[in-house]
Short mmCIF file of C-alpha atoms and ligand atoms in Angstrom, two decimals:
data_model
loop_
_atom_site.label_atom_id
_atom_site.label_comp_id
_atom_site.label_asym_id
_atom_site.label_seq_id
_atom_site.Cartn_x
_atom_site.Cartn_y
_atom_site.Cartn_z
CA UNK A 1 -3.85 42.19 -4.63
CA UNK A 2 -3.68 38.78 -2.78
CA UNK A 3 -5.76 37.66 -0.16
CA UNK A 4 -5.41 35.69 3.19
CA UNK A 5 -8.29 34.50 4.88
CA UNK A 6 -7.03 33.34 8.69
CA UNK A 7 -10.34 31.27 10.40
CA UNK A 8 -9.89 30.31 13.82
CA UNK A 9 -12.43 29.18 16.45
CA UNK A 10 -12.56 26.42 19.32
CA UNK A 11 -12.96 22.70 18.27
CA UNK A 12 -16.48 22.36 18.20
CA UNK A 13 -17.24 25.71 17.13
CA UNK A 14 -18.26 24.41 13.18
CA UNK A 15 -14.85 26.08 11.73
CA UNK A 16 -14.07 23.59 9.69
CA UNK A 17 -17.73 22.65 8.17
CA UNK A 18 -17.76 26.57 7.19
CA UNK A 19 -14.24 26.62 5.86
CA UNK A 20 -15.21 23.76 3.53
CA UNK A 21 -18.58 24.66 2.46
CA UNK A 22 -16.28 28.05 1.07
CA UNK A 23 -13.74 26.32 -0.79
CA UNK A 24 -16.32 24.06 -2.14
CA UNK A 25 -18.39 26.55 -3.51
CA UNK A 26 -15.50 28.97 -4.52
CA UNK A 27 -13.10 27.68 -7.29
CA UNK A 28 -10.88 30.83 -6.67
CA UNK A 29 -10.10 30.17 -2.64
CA UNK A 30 -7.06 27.76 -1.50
CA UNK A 31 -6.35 26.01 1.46
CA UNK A 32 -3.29 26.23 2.61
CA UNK A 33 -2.55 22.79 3.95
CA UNK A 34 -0.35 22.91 7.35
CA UNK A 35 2.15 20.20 8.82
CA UNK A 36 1.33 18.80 12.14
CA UNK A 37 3.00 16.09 14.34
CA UNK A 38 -0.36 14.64 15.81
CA UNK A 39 -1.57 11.57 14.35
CA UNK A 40 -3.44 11.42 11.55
CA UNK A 41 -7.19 10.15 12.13
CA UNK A 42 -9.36 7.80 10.70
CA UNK A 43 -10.71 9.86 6.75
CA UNK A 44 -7.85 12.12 6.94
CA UNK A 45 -5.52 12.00 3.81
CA UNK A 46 -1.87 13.06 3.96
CA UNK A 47 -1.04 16.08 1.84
CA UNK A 48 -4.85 17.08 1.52
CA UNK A 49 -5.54 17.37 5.33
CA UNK A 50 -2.19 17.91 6.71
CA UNK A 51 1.43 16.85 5.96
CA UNK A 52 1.75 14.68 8.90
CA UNK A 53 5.25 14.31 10.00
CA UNK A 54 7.26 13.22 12.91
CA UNK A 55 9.11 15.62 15.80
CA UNK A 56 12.35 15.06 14.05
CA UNK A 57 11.24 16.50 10.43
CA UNK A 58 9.02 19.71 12.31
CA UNK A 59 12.42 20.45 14.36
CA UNK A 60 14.02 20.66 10.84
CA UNK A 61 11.59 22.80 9.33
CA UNK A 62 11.75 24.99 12.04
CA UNK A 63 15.21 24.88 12.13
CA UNK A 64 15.18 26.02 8.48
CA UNK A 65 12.98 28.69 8.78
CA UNK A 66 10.45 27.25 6.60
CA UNK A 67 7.19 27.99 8.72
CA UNK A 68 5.86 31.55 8.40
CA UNK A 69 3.91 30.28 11.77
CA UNK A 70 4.13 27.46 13.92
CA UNK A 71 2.91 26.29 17.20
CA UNK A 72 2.16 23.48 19.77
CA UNK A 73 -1.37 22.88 20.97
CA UNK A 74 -2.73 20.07 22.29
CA UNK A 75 0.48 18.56 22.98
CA UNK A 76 1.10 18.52 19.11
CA UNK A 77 2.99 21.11 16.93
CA UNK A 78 1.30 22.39 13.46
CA UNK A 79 2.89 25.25 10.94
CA UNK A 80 1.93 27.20 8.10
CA UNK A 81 4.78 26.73 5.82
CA UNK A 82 5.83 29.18 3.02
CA UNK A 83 5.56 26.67 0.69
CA UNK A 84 2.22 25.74 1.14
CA UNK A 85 1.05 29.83 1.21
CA UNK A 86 3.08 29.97 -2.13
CA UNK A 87 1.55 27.28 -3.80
CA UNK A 88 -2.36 28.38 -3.21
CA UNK A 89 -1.12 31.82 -4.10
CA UNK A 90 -0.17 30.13 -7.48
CA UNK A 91 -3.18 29.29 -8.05
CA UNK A 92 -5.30 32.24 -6.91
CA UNK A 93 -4.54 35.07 -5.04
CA UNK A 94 -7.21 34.03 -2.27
CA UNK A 95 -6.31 31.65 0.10
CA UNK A 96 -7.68 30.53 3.36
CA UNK A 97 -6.13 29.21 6.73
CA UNK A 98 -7.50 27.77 9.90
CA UNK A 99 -5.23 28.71 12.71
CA UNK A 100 -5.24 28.33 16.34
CA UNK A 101 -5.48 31.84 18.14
CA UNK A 102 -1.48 31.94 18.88
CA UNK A 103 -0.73 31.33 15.30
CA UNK A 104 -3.73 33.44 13.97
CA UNK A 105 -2.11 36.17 16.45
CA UNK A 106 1.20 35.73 15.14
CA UNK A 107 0.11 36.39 11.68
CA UNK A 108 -2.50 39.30 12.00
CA UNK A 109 -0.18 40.97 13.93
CA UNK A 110 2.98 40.31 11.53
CA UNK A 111 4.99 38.68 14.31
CA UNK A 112 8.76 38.82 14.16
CA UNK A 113 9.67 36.33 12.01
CA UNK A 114 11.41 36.80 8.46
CA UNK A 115 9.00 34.72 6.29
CA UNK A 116 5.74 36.26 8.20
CA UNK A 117 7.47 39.45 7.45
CA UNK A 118 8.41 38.11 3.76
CA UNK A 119 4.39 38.10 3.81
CA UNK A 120 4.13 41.78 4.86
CA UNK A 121 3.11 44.12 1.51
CA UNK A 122 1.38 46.65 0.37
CA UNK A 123 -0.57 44.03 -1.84
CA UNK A 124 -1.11 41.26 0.78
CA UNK A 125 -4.74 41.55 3.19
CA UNK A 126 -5.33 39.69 5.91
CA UNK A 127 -8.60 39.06 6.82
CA UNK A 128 -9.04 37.11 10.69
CA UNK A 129 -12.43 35.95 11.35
CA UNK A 130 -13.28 33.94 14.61
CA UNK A 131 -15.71 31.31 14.72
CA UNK A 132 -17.37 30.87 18.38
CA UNK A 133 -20.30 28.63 19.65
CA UNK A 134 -23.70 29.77 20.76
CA UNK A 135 -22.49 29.17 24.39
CA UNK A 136 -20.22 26.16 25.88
CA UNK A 137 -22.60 23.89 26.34
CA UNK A 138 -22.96 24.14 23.00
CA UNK A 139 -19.53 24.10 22.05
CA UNK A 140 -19.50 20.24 24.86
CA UNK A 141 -22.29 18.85 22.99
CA UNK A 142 -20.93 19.11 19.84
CA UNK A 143 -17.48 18.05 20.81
CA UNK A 144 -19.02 14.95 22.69
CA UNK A 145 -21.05 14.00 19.23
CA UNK A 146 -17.95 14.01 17.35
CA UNK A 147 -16.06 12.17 19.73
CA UNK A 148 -13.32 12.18 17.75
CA UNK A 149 -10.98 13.16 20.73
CA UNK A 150 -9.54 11.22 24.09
CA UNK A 151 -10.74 12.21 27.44
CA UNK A 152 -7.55 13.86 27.82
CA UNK A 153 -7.50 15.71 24.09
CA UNK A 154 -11.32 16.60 24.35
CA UNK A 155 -10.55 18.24 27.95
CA UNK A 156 -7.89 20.16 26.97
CA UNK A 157 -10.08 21.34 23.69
CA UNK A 158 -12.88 22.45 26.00
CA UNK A 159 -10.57 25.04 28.46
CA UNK A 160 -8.65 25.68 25.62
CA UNK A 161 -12.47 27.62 24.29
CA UNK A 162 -12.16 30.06 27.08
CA UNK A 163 -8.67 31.78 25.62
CA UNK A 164 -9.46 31.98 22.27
CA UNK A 165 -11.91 35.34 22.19
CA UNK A 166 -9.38 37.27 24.47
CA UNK A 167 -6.15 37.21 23.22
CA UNK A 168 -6.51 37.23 19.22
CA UNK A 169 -6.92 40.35 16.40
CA UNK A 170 -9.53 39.39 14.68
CA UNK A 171 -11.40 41.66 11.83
CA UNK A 172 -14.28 39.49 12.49
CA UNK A 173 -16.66 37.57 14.67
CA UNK A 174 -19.33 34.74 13.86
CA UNK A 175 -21.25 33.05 16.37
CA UNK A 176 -22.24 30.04 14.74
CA UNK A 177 -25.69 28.67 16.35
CA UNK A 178 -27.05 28.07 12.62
CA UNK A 179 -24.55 26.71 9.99
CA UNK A 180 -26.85 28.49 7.37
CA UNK A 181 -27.04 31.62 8.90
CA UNK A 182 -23.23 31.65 9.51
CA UNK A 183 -22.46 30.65 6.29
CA UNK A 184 -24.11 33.63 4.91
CA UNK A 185 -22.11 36.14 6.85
CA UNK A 186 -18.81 34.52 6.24
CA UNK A 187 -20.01 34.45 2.27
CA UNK A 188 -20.53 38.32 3.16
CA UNK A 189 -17.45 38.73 4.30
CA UNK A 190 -15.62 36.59 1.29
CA UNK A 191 -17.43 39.29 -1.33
CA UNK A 192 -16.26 42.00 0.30
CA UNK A 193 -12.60 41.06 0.48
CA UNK A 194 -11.83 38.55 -2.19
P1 5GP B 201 -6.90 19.56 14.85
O1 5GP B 201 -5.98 18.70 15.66
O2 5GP B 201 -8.31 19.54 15.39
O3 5GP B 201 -6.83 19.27 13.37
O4 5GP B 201 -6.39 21.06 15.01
C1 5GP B 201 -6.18 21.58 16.28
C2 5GP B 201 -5.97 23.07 16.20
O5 5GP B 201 -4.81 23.37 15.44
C3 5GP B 201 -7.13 23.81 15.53
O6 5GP B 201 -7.47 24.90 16.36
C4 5GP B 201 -6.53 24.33 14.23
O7 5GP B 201 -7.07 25.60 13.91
C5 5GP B 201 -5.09 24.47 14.60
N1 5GP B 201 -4.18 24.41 13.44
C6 5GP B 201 -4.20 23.58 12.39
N2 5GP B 201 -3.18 23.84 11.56
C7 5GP B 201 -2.51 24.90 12.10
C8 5GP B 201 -1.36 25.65 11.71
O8 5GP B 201 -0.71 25.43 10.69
N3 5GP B 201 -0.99 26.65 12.54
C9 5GP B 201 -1.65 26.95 13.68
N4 5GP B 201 -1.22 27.98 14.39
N5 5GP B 201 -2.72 26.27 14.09
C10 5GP B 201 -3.14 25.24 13.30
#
């Protein structure tokens, strides 16, 4: 039985601090590591956070049918690529990926593609969780601290909070005010499905 973990919560909302405290602790759980067009930022490493790659080379991959999801969000475009959801499956049969809502949507729901269908079997969960703030002022402050965005990007980041809890399937949802606490439950959640 293999295992996909899809984590998906607003910018802000402590997604990926939880996601890595799990992997960390957890020899048996891969990341799948997606391709994006943004740029990369300053302690990011290509191939380990992302595959960054230009418009031209996504386009491609799309055009090849090599992304069992893909998307654009915040002006950027990111994918989950078969490749990358066959490699960690190599390894383990756990793996783990952060998704916006659309893609984490597309997935959960099985979409109408022929690799997220190629993904579709008797032996394959998938397991959404949502990670959400305490409340948005929260979700501000914590987006201001890490002022790792532009005006423009962290805007966009903050309205883009409000769709997230309506639209996806999600088996799952943590409200992260304590990174402890929350860590707990989505360690829960990891022993009951791994
Ligand atoms: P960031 O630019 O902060 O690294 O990521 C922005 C958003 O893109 C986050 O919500 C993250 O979950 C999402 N994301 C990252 N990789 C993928 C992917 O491969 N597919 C989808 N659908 N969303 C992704």
């Amino acid at each position: 039985m293999k295992t996909v973990f899809v984590i998906s919560g607003p910018s802000g909302s402590g997604k990926s601090t939880l996601i890595n405290m799990l992997i960390n602790d957890f020899s048996d759980i891969s990341p799948t590591v997606s391709h994006t067009t943004r740029r990369m930022r300053s302690g990011e490493v290509d191939g380990k956070d992302y595959y960054f790659v230009n418009q031209e080379r996504f386009a491609e991959m799309i055009q090849n049918g090599q992304f069992i999801e893909h998307v654009k969000c915040f002006g950027n475009f990111y994918g989950t690529s078969l490749m990358t959801v066959e490699r960690s499956f190599e390894k383990n049969n756990l793996c783990i990926m952060d998704l916006n809502w659309e893609g984490a949507y597309n997935l959960l729901h099985d979409g109408n593609n022929n690799n997220v269908l190629s993904l579709k079997s008797d032996n394959l969960k998938k397991i959404g969780v949502l990670i959400l703030p305490p409340s948005f002022k929260t979700l501000r402050d914590r987006l201001q601290k890490r002022n790792s965005e532009t005006n423009e990007s962290f805007e966009s980041r903050l309205s883009e909070s409000f769709v997230v809890e309506k639209i996806a399937k999600y088996d799952y949802v943590l409200i992260n005010g304590n990174i402890t606490e929350s860590y707990n439950d989505l360690k829960e959640i990891y022993n009951i499905w791994k």
